[in-house]
């Protein structure tokens, strides 16, 4: 009985203290012109209507903060905190659902040196367009050379739920990565296993298959995969990636294509690799890499540069930095499996710039 009474008193005191901190007279708060600093910087943004709560940290001095979330249609709720703003998911979902296509405000009050201040208001928009509910990513320790523990995870973007769908304990500790779905379709998926049990793992038509893309013609493994929207072909850069590590602590490790790169296609109907001579030129000192299909499958975008020809211990890093990639595309006929003529889109080298990893928006624009 005494234990229950003590718990009740502690809970009652906490409730009174919370109410006392949050239910001050906001009309008496002193207006402040100090810019609001929150992390992440969720200010002047557009939020999808099915997004999980955008929790943040108030990166400002203060004894206490009260944060009001005010929907344009009138729905409002408040949070009292020291600095971490953890938004209840039910209230957040109500705020978004009642203000789709409209806006909401974040009004922060700060208690500083015993005085409550009203900080400048934050206004964010709520989109009419939802986002895909799931995000796939690779979780691994922050290291360049150890791949003992690698998980492939899915995160539910409408909440904070996540789960592993594979980890490398089931593949003898191999390096897993380069996970790519076909046009965001989880029913068609490819990922790589490297070094130990090398090859690509493909999920299609409800079945898994494992293929080794290194063949007598393409002796190097495929990387940087891109699905043709038909689901029949996957474009790869056939290359051997390597790291350049630095004794200078100010330079990070650099990855590069050690033996040049060509682009080849995997035909999933025949489980064979093929290429056009137009995209198989690393023997002549030119490399093609970073393939990416257009949403209609009629164009294959890619980048091209000279082949990196090795380095010595003093100037290798500068040689890697000198590599500059231009942006190209080539037409592809799905029925005949034939390629047309290459077209340059961006001569980045002439601008003393470099283009890499092109991605085409889903609407093709």
Coordinates of C-alpha atoms in Angstrom, one line a residue:
X1 CA 0.0 0.0 0.0
X2 CA 2.8 2.4 0.9
X3 CA 4.5 1.6 -2.4
X4 CA 1.3 2.4 -4.4
X5 CA 0.9 5.6 -2.5
X6 CA 4.4 6.7 -3.2
X7 CA 4.1 5.9 -6.9
X8 CA 0.8 7.9 -7.0
X9 CA 2.5 10.9 -5.4
X10 CA 5.4 10.8 -7.8
X11 CA 3.1 10.5 -10.8
X12 CA 0.9 13.4 -9.5
X13 CA 3.9 15.6 -8.9
X14 CA 5.3 14.9 -12.4
X15 CA 1.9 15.7 -13.9
X16 CA 1.6 19.0 -12.0
X17 CA 5.1 19.9 -13.0
X18 CA 4.5 19.1 -16.7
X19 CA 1.3 21.1 -16.8
X20 CA 2.9 24.0 -15.0
X21 CA 5.7 24.1 -17.6
X22 CA 3.5 23.8 -20.6
X23 CA 0.3 25.8 -19.6
X24 CA 1.9 29.2 -19.1
X25 CA 0.3 32.3 -20.5
X26 CA 1.5 32.2 -24.1
X27 CA 0.1 35.7 -24.8
X28 CA 2.6 37.1 -22.3
X29 CA 5.6 35.5 -24.0
X30 CA 8.2 38.0 -25.3
X31 CA 8.7 38.0 -29.0
X32 CA 12.1 36.9 -30.1
X33 CA 13.8 37.5 -33.5
X34 CA 16.5 34.9 -32.9
X35 CA 16.5 32.4 -35.7
X36 CA 15.1 29.0 -34.8
X37 CA 17.7 26.3 -34.8
X38 CA 16.5 22.7 -35.0
X39 CA 18.1 19.5 -36.1
X40 CA 17.3 18.0 -38.6
X41 CA 16.4 21.3 -40.2
X42 CA 12.7 20.6 -40.8
X43 CA 11.9 24.2 -41.8
X44 CA 10.2 25.4 -45.0
X45 CA 9.7 21.9 -46.3
X46 CA 7.0 19.8 -47.9
X47 CA 5.9 16.7 -46.0
X48 CA 4.2 13.6 -47.6
X49 CA 0.9 12.9 -45.9
X50 CA 2.0 9.4 -44.9
X51 CA 5.4 10.3 -43.4
X52 CA 6.4 9.1 -40.0
X53 CA 6.7 11.8 -37.3
X54 CA 9.5 14.2 -38.0
X55 CA 11.1 14.3 -34.6
X56 CA 13.8 16.9 -34.0
X57 CA 16.2 18.5 -31.5
X58 CA 15.9 22.1 -30.5
X59 CA 19.5 23.2 -30.9
X60 CA 19.2 26.4 -28.8
X61 CA 19.9 27.4 -25.2
X62 CA 16.9 27.2 -22.9
X63 CA 15.6 25.8 -19.7
X64 CA 12.4 24.5 -21.3
X65 CA 10.7 24.4 -24.6
X66 CA 7.0 24.2 -25.6
X67 CA 6.3 23.3 -29.2
X68 CA 2.8 23.9 -30.7
X69 CA 1.9 22.1 -33.9
X70 CA -0.9 24.0 -35.6
X71 CA -2.7 22.7 -38.7
X72 CA -4.2 25.2 -41.2
X73 CA -7.6 23.5 -40.7
X74 CA -7.4 24.1 -36.9
X75 CA -6.1 20.8 -35.4
X76 CA -3.5 21.7 -32.7
X77 CA -1.4 19.8 -30.1
X78 CA 1.6 20.8 -27.9
X79 CA 4.7 19.1 -26.6
X80 CA 6.7 20.2 -23.6
X81 CA 10.4 19.2 -23.6
X82 CA 13.9 20.1 -22.6
X83 CA 15.2 19.8 -26.2
X84 CA 14.2 16.5 -27.8
X85 CA 10.8 16.9 -29.6
X86 CA 9.3 13.4 -29.8
X87 CA 5.9 13.6 -31.7
X88 CA 3.1 11.2 -30.8
X89 CA 2.4 9.2 -33.9
X90 CA -1.4 9.3 -33.6
X91 CA -1.5 13.1 -33.2
X92 CA 1.0 13.5 -36.1
X93 CA -1.1 11.3 -38.4
X94 CA -4.2 13.4 -37.5
X95 CA -2.4 16.6 -38.2
X96 CA -1.3 15.4 -41.7
X97 CA -4.5 13.7 -42.7
X98 CA -6.6 16.8 -41.8
X99 CA -4.4 19.2 -43.7
X100 CA -3.5 17.4 -46.9
X101 CA -2.6 20.0 -49.5
X102 CA -2.4 22.7 -46.9
X103 CA 0.2 23.7 -44.3
X104 CA 1.0 23.4 -40.7
X105 CA 3.0 25.6 -38.3
X106 CA 5.5 24.8 -35.7
X107 CA 5.5 27.5 -33.0
X108 CA 8.3 27.1 -30.4
X109 CA 8.3 28.8 -27.0
X110 CA 11.5 29.0 -25.0
X111 CA 12.0 29.5 -21.3
X112 CA 15.4 31.3 -20.9
X113 CA 16.6 32.9 -17.7
X114 CA 13.1 32.5 -16.2
X115 CA 11.4 34.3 -19.1
X116 CA 9.3 32.7 -21.8
X117 CA 10.0 33.8 -25.4
X118 CA 8.0 33.2 -28.5
X119 CA 10.4 32.2 -31.4
X120 CA 9.8 32.9 -35.1
X121 CA 7.2 30.4 -36.5
X122 CA 8.1 27.6 -38.9
X123 CA 5.6 26.9 -41.7
X124 CA 5.7 23.6 -43.6
X125 CA 3.5 22.3 -46.4
X126 CA 1.7 19.0 -46.6
X127 CA 1.8 17.4 -50.0
X128 CA -1.2 15.7 -51.7
X129 CA 1.2 12.9 -52.9
X130 CA 2.2 10.0 -50.7
X131 CA 5.6 8.3 -50.7
X132 CA 6.4 4.7 -51.1
X133 CA 5.9 3.1 -47.7
X134 CA 9.2 1.2 -47.5
X135 CA 12.9 2.0 -47.8
X136 CA 15.5 -0.7 -48.3
X137 CA 19.1 -0.1 -47.2
X138 CA 22.2 -1.8 -46.1
X139 CA 23.2 -1.6 -42.4
X140 CA 26.9 -2.1 -41.7
X141 CA 29.6 -0.8 -39.3
X142 CA 31.3 2.5 -40.3
X143 CA 34.4 0.8 -41.6
X144 CA 36.1 0.6 -45.0
X145 CA 37.6 -2.8 -44.8
X146 CA 35.5 -5.0 -42.5
X147 CA 32.2 -6.6 -43.7
X148 CA 31.7 -9.2 -41.1
X149 CA 28.3 -7.9 -40.0
X150 CA 26.1 -6.6 -42.8
X151 CA 22.3 -6.6 -42.7
X152 CA 19.8 -5.7 -45.4
X153 CA 16.9 -4.0 -43.8
X154 CA 13.5 -2.5 -44.7
X155 CA 12.2 0.5 -42.9
X156 CA 8.5 1.4 -42.8
X157 CA 8.5 5.1 -43.6
X158 CA 5.0 5.7 -42.1
X159 CA 6.3 4.5 -38.7
X160 CA 9.6 3.6 -37.2
X161 CA 9.2 -0.2 -37.7
X162 CA 12.0 -2.1 -39.5
X163 CA 13.2 -5.6 -40.0
X164 CA 16.1 -7.5 -41.5
X165 CA 15.3 -9.5 -44.6
X166 CA 18.8 -10.9 -44.9
X167 CA 22.1 -10.8 -43.1
X168 CA 25.4 -12.1 -44.2
X169 CA 25.5 -14.8 -41.5
X170 CA 23.5 -16.9 -44.0
X171 CA 26.2 -16.5 -46.7
X172 CA 29.3 -17.3 -44.8
X173 CA 30.0 -13.7 -44.0
X174 CA 30.2 -12.5 -47.6
X175 CA 30.0 -8.8 -48.5
X176 CA 26.4 -8.1 -49.5
X177 CA 25.2 -5.0 -51.3
X178 CA 24.1 -3.3 -54.6
X179 CA 20.5 -4.0 -53.8
X180 CA 18.2 -2.8 -56.6
X181 CA 14.5 -3.3 -57.3
X182 CA 12.8 -3.0 -60.6
X183 CA 11.1 0.4 -60.7
X184 CA 10.6 0.2 -56.9
X185 CA 8.8 -3.1 -57.3
X186 CA 9.7 -5.4 -54.4
X187 CA 8.7 -8.5 -56.4
X188 CA 11.7 -8.1 -58.7
X189 CA 14.9 -7.6 -56.8
X190 CA 18.7 -8.1 -57.3
X191 CA 21.6 -8.0 -54.8
X192 CA 25.3 -8.9 -54.9
X193 CA 27.4 -11.3 -52.9
X194 CA 31.1 -10.6 -53.2
X195 CA 34.4 -12.3 -52.4
X196 CA 32.8 -15.3 -50.6
X197 CA 30.3 -17.2 -52.7
X198 CA 30.4 -14.4 -55.4
X199 CA 27.4 -13.8 -57.7
X200 CA 24.1 -12.0 -57.9
X201 CA 21.0 -13.1 -56.1
X202 CA 17.8 -12.4 -58.1
X203 CA 14.2 -12.6 -56.8
X204 CA 11.7 -12.7 -59.7
X205 CA 8.4 -14.5 -60.3
X206 CA 8.3 -15.6 -56.7
X207 CA 11.6 -17.5 -56.9
X208 CA 15.2 -16.9 -56.0
X209 CA 18.1 -17.7 -58.3
X210 CA 21.8 -17.2 -57.9
X211 CA 24.0 -16.4 -60.9
X212 CA 27.7 -15.7 -61.5
X213 CA 28.0 -12.8 -63.9
X214 CA 31.7 -13.5 -64.3
X215 CA 31.9 -15.5 -67.5
X216 CA 34.7 -16.4 -69.9
X217 CA 33.8 -13.3 -72.0
X218 CA 33.1 -11.1 -69.0
X219 CA 35.8 -12.2 -66.5
X220 CA 34.9 -9.5 -64.0
X221 CA 31.7 -9.4 -61.9
X222 CA 28.9 -7.1 -62.5
X223 CA 28.1 -4.0 -60.4
X224 CA 25.9 -0.9 -60.4
X225 CA 22.8 -2.9 -61.5
X226 CA 19.9 -1.3 -63.3
X227 CA 16.7 -3.2 -64.2
X228 CA 15.1 -2.9 -67.6
X229 CA 11.4 -2.1 -66.8
X230 CA 10.3 -5.2 -68.7
X231 CA 11.9 -7.3 -66.0
X232 CA 13.8 -9.3 -68.6
X233 CA 17.2 -7.5 -68.6
X234 CA 19.5 -6.2 -66.0
X235 CA 22.4 -3.8 -67.1
X236 CA 25.7 -4.1 -65.2
X237 CA 29.0 -2.3 -65.2
X238 CA 31.4 -5.2 -65.6
X239 CA 34.3 -4.1 -63.4
X240 CA 36.6 -4.7 -60.5
X241 CA 36.2 -2.1 -57.8
X242 CA 39.2 -1.3 -55.7
X243 CA 40.0 1.0 -52.8
X244 CA 42.7 3.6 -52.5
X245 CA 43.7 4.2 -48.8
X246 CA 45.6 7.2 -47.7
X247 CA 48.3 7.8 -45.2
X248 CA 47.2 11.4 -45.1
X249 CA 44.3 11.5 -42.6
X250 CA 42.7 14.4 -44.4
X251 CA 41.9 12.3 -47.5
X252 CA 39.3 9.6 -47.3
X253 CA 39.4 6.2 -49.0
X254 CA 38.6 6.4 -52.7
X255 CA 36.9 3.7 -54.7
X256 CA 37.7 3.3 -58.4
X257 CA 37.4 0.8 -61.3
X258 CA 40.7 -0.9 -61.1
X259 CA 40.6 -2.7 -64.5
X260 CA 38.4 -0.3 -66.4
X261 CA 34.7 -1.1 -66.9
X262 CA 32.3 -2.2 -69.7
X263 CA 28.5 -2.4 -69.7
X264 CA 26.8 -5.8 -70.3
X265 CA 23.2 -7.1 -70.0
X266 CA 22.0 -10.1 -68.2
X267 CA 19.1 -11.8 -70.0
X268 CA 17.0 -13.4 -67.3
X269 CA 15.1 -15.6 -69.9
X270 CA 18.3 -17.4 -70.8
X271 CA 20.6 -16.6 -67.8
X272 CA 23.3 -15.3 -70.2
X273 CA 25.4 -12.1 -70.4
X274 CA 25.7 -10.2 -73.7
X275 CA 27.0 -6.8 -74.8
X276 CA 27.4 -4.6 -77.8
X277 CA 30.9 -3.6 -78.9
X278 CA 29.9 0.0 -78.5
X279 CA 29.8 -0.5 -74.7
X280 CA 32.7 -2.9 -74.5
X281 CA 35.8 -0.7 -75.0
X282 CA 37.9 -0.9 -71.8
X283 CA 40.6 -2.6 -73.9
X284 CA 41.0 0.6 -75.8
X285 CA 41.5 2.8 -72.8
X286 CA 37.9 3.9 -72.4
X287 CA 35.5 2.7 -69.7
X288 CA 31.7 2.8 -69.5
X289 CA 30.0 2.5 -66.1
X290 CA 26.9 3.6 -64.0
X291 CA 24.2 2.2 -66.3
X292 CA 20.6 3.4 -65.8
X293 CA 17.5 2.6 -67.9
X294 CA 15.0 5.2 -68.8
X295 CA 11.5 4.4 -67.3
X296 CA 10.2 3.3 -70.8
X297 CA 13.2 1.1 -71.4
X298 CA 14.1 2.7 -74.7
X299 CA 17.3 4.3 -73.5
X300 CA 20.3 3.2 -71.5
X301 CA 22.1 6.1 -69.8
X302 CA 25.7 5.7 -68.7
X303 CA 28.9 7.5 -68.0
X304 CA 32.2 7.2 -69.8
X305 CA 35.8 8.2 -69.1
X306 CA 39.3 7.0 -69.8
X307 CA 40.5 4.0 -67.9
X308 CA 42.5 4.6 -64.8
X309 CA 46.0 3.3 -65.6
X310 CA 47.4 2.7 -62.2
X311 CA 49.2 4.8 -59.7
X312 CA 52.4 5.1 -57.7
X313 CA 52.5 5.8 -54.0
X314 CA 52.9 9.6 -54.4
X315 CA 50.6 10.7 -57.2
X316 CA 48.0 8.0 -57.3
X317 CA 45.3 10.0 -55.4
X318 CA 45.7 13.0 -57.8
X319 CA 45.4 10.7 -60.8
X320 CA 42.1 9.3 -59.5
X321 CA 40.8 12.8 -58.9
X322 CA 41.7 13.7 -62.5
X323 CA 39.2 11.1 -63.8
X324 CA 36.2 12.9 -65.3
X325 CA 33.1 11.2 -66.6
X326 CA 30.8 12.4 -69.3
X327 CA 27.1 11.5 -69.6
X328 CA 25.8 9.5 -72.6
X329 CA 22.8 7.4 -73.6
X330 CA 22.2 4.7 -76.2
X331 CA 18.9 3.5 -77.6
X332 CA 17.8 -0.1 -77.1
X333 CA 15.2 -2.2 -78.9
X334 CA 13.8 -4.8 -76.5
X335 CA 12.4 -7.0 -79.3
X336 CA 15.5 -7.3 -81.3
X337 CA 17.9 -6.8 -78.3
X338 CA 19.8 -4.4 -80.5
X339 CA 21.6 -1.1 -79.6
X340 CA 21.6 2.1 -81.7
X341 CA 24.2 4.9 -81.8
X342 CA 25.6 6.5 -78.7
X343 CA 24.6 10.1 -78.0
X344 CA 26.5 12.4 -75.7
X345 CA 24.3 14.4 -73.3
X346 CA 26.8 16.2 -71.2
X347 CA 30.5 16.9 -72.0
X348 CA 31.4 17.4 -68.4
X349 CA 35.1 17.1 -69.2
X350 CA 35.0 20.3 -71.2
X351 CA 33.5 22.0 -68.2
X352 CA 36.2 20.6 -65.9
X353 CA 33.5 18.7 -64.1
X354 CA 32.4 15.1 -63.8
X355 CA 29.1 13.2 -64.0
X356 CA 28.3 10.0 -62.2
X357 CA 25.5 7.7 -61.3
X358 CA 22.7 9.2 -63.4
X359 CA 19.1 8.5 -62.2
X360 CA 16.0 9.2 -64.3
X361 CA 12.8 10.3 -62.5
X362 CA 9.9 7.8 -62.7
X363 CA 7.9 10.1 -65.0
X364 CA 10.8 10.3 -67.5
X365 CA 11.3 14.0 -67.2

